[in-house]
Short mmCIF file of C-alpha atoms in Angstrom, two decimals:
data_model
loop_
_atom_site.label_atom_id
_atom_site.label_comp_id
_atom_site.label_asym_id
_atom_site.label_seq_id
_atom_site.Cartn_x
_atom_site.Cartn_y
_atom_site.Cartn_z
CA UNK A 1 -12.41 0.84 16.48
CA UNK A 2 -8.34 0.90 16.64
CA UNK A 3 -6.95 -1.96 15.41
CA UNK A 4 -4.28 -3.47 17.28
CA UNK A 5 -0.52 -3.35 16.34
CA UNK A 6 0.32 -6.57 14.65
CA UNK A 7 3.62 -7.16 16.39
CA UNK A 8 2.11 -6.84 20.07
CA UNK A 9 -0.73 -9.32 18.56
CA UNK A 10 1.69 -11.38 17.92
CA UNK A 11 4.28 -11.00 21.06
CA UNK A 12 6.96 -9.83 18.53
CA UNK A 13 9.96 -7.62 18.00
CA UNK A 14 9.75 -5.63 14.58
CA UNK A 15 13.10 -7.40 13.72
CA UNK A 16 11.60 -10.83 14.22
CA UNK A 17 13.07 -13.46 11.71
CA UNK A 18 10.46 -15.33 9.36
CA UNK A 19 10.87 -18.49 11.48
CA UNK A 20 10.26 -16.48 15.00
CA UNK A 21 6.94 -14.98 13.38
CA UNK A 22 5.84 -18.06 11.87
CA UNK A 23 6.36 -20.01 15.54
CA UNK A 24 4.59 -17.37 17.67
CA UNK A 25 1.43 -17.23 15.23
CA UNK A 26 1.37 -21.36 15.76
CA UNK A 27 1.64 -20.95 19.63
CA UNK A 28 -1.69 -18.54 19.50
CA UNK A 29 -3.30 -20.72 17.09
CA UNK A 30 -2.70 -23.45 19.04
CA UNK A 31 -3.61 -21.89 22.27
CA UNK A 32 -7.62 -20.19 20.83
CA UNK A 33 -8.72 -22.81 17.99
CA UNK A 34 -11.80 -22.92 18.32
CA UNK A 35 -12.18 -26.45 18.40
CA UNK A 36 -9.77 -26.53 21.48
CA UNK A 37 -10.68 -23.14 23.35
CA UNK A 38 -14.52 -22.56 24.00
CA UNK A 39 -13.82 -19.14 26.09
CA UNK A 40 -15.88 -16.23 24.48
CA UNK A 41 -13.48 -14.57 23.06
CA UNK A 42 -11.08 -17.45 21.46
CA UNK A 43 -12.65 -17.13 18.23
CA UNK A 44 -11.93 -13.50 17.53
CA UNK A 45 -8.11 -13.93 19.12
CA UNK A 46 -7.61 -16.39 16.71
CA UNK A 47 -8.81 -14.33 13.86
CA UNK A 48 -7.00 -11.78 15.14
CA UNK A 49 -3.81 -13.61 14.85
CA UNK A 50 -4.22 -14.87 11.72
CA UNK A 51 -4.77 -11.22 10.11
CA UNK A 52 -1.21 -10.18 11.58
CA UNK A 53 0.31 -13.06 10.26
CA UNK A 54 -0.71 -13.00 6.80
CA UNK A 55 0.85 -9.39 6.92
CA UNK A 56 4.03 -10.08 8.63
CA UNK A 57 5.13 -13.11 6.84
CA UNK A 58 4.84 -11.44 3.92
CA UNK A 59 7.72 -9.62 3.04
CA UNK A 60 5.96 -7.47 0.64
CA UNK A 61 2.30 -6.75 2.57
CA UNK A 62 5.15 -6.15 5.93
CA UNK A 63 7.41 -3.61 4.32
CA UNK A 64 4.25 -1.72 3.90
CA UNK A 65 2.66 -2.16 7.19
CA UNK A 66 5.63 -1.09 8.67
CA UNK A 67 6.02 2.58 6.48
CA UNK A 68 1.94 3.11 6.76
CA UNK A 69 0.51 1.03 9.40
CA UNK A 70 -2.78 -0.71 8.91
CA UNK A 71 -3.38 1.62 6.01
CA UNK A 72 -1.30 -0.19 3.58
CA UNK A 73 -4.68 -2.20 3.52
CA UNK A 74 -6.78 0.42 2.54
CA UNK A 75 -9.72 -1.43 1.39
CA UNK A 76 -9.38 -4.97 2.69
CA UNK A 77 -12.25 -6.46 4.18
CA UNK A 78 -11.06 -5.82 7.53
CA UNK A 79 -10.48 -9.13 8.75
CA UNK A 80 -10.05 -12.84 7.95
CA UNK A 81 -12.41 -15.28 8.37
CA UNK A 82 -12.15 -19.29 9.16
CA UNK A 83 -12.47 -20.23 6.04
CA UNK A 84 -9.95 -18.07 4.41
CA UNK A 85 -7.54 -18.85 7.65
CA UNK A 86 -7.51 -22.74 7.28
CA UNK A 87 -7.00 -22.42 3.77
CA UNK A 88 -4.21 -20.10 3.77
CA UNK A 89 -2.60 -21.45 7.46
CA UNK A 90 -4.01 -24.88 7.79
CA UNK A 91 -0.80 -26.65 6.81
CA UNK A 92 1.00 -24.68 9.77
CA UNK A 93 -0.95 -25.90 12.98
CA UNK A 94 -3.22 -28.82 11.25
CA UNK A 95 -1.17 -31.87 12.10
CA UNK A 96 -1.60 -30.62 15.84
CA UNK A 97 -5.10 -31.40 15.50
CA UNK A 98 -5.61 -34.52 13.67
CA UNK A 99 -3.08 -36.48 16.20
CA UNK A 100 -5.23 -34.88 18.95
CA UNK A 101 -9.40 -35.72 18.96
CA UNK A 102 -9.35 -32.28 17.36
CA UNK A 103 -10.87 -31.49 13.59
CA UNK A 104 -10.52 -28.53 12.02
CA UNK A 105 -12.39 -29.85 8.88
CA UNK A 106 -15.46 -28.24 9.70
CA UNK A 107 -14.13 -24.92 9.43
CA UNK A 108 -12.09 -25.47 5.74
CA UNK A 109 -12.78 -23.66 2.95
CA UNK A 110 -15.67 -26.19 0.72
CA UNK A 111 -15.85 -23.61 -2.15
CA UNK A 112 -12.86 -22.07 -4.13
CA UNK A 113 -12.11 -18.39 -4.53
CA UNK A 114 -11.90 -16.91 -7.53
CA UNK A 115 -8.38 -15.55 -8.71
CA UNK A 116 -7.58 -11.83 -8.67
CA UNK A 117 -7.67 -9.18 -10.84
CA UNK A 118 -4.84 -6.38 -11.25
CA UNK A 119 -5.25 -2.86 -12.28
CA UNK A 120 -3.19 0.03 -12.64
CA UNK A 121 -5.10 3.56 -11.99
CA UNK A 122 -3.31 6.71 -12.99
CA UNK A 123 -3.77 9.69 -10.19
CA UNK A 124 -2.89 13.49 -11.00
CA UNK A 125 -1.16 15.06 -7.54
CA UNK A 126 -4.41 17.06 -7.12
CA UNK A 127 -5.82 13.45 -6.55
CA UNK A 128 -3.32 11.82 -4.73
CA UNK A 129 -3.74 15.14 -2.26
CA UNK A 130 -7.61 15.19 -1.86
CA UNK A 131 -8.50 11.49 -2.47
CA UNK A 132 -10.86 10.64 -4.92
CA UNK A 133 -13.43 7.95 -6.25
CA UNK A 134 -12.77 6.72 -9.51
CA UNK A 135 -15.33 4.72 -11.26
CA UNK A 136 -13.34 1.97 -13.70
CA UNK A 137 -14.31 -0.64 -16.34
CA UNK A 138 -13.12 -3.91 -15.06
CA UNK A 139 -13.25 -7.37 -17.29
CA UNK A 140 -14.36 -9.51 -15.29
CA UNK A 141 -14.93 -13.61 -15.60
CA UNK A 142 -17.92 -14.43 -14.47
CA UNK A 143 -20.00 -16.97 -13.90
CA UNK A 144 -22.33 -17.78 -17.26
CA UNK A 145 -25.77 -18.72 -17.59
CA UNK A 146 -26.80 -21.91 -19.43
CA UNK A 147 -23.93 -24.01 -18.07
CA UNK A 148 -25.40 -27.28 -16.37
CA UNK A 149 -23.17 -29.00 -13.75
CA UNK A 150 -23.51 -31.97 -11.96
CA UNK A 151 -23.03 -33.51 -9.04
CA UNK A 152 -19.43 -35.59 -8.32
CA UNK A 153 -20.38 -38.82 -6.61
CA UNK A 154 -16.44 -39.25 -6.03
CA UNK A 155 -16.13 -36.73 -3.16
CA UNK A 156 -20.22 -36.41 -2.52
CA UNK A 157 -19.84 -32.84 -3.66
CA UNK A 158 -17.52 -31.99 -1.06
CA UNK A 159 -14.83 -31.45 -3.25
CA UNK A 160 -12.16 -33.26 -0.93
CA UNK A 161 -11.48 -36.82 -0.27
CA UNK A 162 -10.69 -37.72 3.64
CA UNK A 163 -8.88 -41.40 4.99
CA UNK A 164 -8.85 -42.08 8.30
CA UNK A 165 -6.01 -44.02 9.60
CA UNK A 166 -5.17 -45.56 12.92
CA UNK A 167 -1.44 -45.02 13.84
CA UNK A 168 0.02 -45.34 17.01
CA UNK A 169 -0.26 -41.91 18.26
CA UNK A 170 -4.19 -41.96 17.60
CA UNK A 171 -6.13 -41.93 14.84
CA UNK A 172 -5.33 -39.52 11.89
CA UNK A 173 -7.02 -38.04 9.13
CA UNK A 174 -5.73 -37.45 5.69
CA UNK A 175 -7.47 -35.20 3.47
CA UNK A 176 -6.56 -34.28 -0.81
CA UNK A 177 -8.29 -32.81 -3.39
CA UNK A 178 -10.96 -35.11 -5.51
CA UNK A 179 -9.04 -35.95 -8.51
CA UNK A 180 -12.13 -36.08 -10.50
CA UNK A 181 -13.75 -32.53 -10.25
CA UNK A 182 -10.62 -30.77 -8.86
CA UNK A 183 -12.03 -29.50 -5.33
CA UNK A 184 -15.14 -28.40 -6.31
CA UNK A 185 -17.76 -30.82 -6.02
CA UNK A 186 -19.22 -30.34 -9.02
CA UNK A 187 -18.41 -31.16 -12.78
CA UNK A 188 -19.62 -29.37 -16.27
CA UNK A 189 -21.98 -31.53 -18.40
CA UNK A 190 -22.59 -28.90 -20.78
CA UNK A 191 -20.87 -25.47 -21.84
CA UNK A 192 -22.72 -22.81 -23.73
CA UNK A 193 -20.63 -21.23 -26.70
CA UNK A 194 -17.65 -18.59 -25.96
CA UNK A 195 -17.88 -20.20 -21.97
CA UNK A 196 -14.45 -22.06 -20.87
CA UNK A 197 -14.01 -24.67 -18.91
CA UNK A 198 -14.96 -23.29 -15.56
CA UNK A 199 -18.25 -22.08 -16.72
CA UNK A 200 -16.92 -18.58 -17.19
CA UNK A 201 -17.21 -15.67 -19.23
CA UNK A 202 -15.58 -12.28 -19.82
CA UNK A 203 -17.83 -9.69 -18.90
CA UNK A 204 -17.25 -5.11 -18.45
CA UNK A 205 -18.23 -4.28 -15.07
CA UNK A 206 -18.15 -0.58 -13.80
CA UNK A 207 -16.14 -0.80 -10.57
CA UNK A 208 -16.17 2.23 -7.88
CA UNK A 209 -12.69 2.28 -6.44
CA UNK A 210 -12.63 4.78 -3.63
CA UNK A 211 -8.47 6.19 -3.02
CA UNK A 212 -7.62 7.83 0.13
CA UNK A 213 -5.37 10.66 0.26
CA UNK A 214 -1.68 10.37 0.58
CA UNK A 215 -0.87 7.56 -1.27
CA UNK A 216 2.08 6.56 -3.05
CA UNK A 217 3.29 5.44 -5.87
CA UNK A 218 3.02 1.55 -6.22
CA UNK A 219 0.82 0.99 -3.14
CA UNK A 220 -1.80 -1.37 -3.75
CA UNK A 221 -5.13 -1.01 -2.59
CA UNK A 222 -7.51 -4.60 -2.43
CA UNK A 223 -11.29 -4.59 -3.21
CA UNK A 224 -12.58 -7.93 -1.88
CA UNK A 225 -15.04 -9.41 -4.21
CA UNK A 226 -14.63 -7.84 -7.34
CA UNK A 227 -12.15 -10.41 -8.50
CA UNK A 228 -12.98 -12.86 -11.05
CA UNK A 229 -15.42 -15.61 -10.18
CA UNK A 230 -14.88 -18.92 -8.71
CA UNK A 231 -14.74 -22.01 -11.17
CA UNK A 232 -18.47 -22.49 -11.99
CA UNK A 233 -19.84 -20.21 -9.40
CA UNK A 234 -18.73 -22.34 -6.72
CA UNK A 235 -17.41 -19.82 -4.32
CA UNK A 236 -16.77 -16.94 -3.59
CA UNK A 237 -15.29 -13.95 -6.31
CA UNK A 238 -11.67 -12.94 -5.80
CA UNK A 239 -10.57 -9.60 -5.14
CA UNK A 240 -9.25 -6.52 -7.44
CA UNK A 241 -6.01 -5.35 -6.80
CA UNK A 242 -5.51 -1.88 -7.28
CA UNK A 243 -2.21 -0.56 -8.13
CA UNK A 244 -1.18 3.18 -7.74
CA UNK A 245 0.64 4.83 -10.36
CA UNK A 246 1.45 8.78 -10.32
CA UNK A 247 1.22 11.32 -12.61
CA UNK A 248 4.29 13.69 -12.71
CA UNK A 249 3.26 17.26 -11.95
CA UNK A 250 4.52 19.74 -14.56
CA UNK A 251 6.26 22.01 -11.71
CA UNK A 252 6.34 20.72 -8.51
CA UNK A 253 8.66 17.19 -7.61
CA UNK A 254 7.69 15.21 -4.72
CA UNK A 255 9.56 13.31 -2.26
CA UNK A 256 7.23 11.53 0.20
CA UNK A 257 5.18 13.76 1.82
CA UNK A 258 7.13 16.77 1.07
CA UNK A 259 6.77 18.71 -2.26
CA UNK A 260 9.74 20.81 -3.71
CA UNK A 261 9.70 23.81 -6.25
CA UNK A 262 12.51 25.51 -7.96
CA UNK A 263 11.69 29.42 -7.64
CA UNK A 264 14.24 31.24 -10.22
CA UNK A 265 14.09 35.17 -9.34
CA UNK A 266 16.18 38.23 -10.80
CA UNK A 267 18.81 39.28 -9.49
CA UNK A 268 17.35 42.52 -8.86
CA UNK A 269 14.44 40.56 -6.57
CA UNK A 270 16.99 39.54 -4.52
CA UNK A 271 18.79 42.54 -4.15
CA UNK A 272 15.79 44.36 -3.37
CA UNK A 273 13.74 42.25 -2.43
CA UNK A 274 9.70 40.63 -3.67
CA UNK A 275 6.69 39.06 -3.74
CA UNK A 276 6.72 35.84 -5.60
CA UNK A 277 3.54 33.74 -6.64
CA UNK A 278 4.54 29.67 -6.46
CA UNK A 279 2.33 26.16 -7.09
CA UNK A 280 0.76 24.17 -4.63
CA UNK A 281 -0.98 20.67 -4.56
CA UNK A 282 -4.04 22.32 -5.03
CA UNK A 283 -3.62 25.91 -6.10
CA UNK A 284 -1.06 28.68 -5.69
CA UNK A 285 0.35 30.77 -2.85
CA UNK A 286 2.17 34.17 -2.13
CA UNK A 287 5.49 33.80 -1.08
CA UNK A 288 7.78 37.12 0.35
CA UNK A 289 11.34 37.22 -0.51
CA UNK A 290 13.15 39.50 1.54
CA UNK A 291 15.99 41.85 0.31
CA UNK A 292 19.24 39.48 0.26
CA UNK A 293 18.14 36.57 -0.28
CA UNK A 294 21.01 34.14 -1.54
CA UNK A 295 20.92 31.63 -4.32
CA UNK A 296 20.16 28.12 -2.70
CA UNK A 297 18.52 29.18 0.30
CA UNK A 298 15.47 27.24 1.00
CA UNK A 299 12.10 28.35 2.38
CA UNK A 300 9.48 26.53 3.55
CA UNK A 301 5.51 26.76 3.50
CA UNK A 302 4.57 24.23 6.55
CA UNK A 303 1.29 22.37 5.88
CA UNK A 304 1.37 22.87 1.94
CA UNK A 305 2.67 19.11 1.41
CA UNK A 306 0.86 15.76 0.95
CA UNK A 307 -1.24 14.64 3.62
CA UNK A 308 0.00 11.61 5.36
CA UNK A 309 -1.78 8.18 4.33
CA UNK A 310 -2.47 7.53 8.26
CA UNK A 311 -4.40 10.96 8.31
CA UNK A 312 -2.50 12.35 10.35
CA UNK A 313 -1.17 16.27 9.25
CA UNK A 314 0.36 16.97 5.95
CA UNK A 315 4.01 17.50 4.64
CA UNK A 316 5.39 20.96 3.73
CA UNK A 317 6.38 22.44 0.36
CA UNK A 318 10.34 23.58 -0.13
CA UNK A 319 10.81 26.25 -2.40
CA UNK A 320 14.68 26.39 -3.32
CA UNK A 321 15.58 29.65 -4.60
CA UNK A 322 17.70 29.76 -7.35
CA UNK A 323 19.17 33.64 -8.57
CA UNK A 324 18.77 34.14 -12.18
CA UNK A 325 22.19 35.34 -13.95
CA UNK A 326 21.65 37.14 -17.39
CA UNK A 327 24.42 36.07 -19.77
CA UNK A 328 23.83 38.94 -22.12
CA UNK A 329 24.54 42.75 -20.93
CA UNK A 330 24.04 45.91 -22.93
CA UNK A 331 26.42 48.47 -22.64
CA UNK A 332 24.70 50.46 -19.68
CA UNK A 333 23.85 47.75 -18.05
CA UNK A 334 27.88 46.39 -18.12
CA UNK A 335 29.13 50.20 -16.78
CA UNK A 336 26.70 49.87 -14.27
CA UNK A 337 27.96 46.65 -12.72
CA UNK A 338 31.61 47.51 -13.18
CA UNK A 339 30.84 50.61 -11.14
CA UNK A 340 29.69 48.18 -8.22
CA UNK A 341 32.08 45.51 -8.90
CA UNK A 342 34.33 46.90 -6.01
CA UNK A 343 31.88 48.20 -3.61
CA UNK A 344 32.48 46.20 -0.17
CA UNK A 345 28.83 44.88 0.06
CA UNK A 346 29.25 43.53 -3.54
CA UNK A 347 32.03 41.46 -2.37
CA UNK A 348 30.60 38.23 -1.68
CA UNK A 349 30.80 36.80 2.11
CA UNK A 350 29.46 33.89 4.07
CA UNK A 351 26.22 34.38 5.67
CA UNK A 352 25.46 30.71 6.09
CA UNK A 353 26.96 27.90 6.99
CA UNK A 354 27.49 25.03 4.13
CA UNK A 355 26.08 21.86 3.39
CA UNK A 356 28.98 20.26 4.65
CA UNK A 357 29.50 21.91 7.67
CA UNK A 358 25.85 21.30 8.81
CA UNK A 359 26.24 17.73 8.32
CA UNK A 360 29.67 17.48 9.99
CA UNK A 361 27.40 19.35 13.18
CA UNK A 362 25.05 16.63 12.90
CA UNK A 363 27.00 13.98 13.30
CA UNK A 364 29.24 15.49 16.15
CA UNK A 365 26.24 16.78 18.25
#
């Protein structure tokens, strides 16, 4: 299924200011809660907004949406649900609701997530160009066995403490955290050896992280769930963030989706004119040069780049030829280039144009 553009979800520009994205995601809440919209379709609209707003008013998650799309969240869930949205977003349309008949209470979040984990994961450029699943060892906190909780009478387990008070604009409700078990209903009685206070315990775990190809350096991927655990088990897990780090390739330098090589050949080769072997991403390929060739000319195999994180075609590879110049002659070889020193097609002439004068063209056309 094709996932919407955030921005038209949203009624947007892609220049929208913080404030204009944060006021048309309250509009659409407003307009499909749940609580306030029973069409068929309210529900999902409303998740639906709430996953393009937790991307756009981030500044970090929306710079990379807007270089790679909706696959800057390569392994997300693929979707928000209402607990996660009330307790992220609830501050933003909640008041609406209490002054209003309406309750969005029912939908918050009862149990705690976990917090995340963060791992870098090295990737050769054969990797980065074919994908790959890597299996890692994660430490993990989880929950241990042997820890006996029990029930907080406080908050009746719910972890939250709600007042009701009548005001003059209707009847509001005010709800905090139970001071006494911090939010999570329960409290620890007793706590096995090498457990902390949450009822946790380090523990390896062999993760399978699966990288698509195409992706960059410091892109992070997320893999829901294989955070650490909530305090005491009472939640859900948090997630692993994956963090992208590249491996420098010995020969070939890459600049987004395009890889360059510096080819040195004789001078003789491009005089005369030869068949060159060069690196790819994933092998090697035969390149011609053909008699004449200049020093700083650049050719360029289409296709043999980086394929693009969206999946959509690949980048090239730019060979930049660079003429080799001996420094040392012996005596033959010295007679022999004096004797073409003067020759008229030894005298060097402009076949191209330069640098500069392409980019003065550019800017005039």
């Amino acid at each position: 299924m094709i996932k919407k553009d955030y921005y038209e979800i949203l009624g947007i520009s892609r220049d929208a200011s913080t404030d204009e994205i944060k006021k048309a995601y309250r509009k659409l809440a407003l307009k499909y809660h749940p609580d306030k919209n029973k069409e068929k379709q309210a529900e999902e609209k409303f998740k639906e907004a709430a996953e393009a707003y937790d991307i756009l008013s981030n500044p970090e998650k929306k710079k990379r949406y807007d270089k790679f799309g909706h696959s800057s969240s390569q392994g997300d869930s693929g979707g928000m649900n209402m607990e996660d949205i009330f307790t992220n977003f609830g501050d933003i349309f909640g008041d609406a609701f209490s002054f209003s008949g309406f309750s969005n209470y029912n939908y918050k979040k009862k149990n705690i997530k976990g917090s995340d984990l963060r791992i870098k994961v090295k990737l050769t450029l054969n990797e980065i160009l074919k994908g790959i699943e890597k299996k890692m060892k994660v430490q993990r906190m989880k929950m241990a066995k042997g820890v006996e909780l029990i029930f907080c009478k406080n908050c009746n387990g719910t972890g939250q403490i709600t007042r009701v008070t009548n005001t003059i604009l209707g009847i509001m409700h005010t709800t905090t955290t139970c001071s006494i078990c911090g939010g999570l209903g329960k409290k620890s009685e007793r706590l096995p050896k090498g457990v902390n206070n949450q009822g946790l315990k380090k523990k390896e775990e062999l993760v399978s992280i699966t990288i698509p190809p195409g992706v960059t350096e410091g892109i992070q991927l997320k893999i829901s769930g294989k955070g650490n655990d909530a305090p005491f088990g009472n939640g859900i897990p948090g997630d692993l963030i994956v963090v992208i780090e590249e491996i420098p390739h010995e020969k070939l330098k890459r600049e987004g989706k395009n890889l360059h090589y510096d080819l040195y050949i004789s001078f003789p080769d491009a005089v005369l004119g030869a068949y060159e072997e060069v690196p790819t991403g994933d092998g090697k390929a035969r390149l011609k040069i053909d008699a004449g060739t200049q020093s700083g000319k650049t050719l360029r195999l289409k296709g043999k780049g980086l394929p693009f994180l969206e999946g959509y075609g690949r980048g090239d590879l730019l060979i930049h030829i660079i003429v080799w110049t001996p420094k040392k002659l012996n005596e033959e070889q010295k007679k022999m280039f004096q004797q073409m020193k003067n020759e008229e097609n030894f005298i060097p002439q402009k076949y191209e144009k330069s640098f500069f004068e392409k980019v003065r063209e550019m800017f005039s056309s």
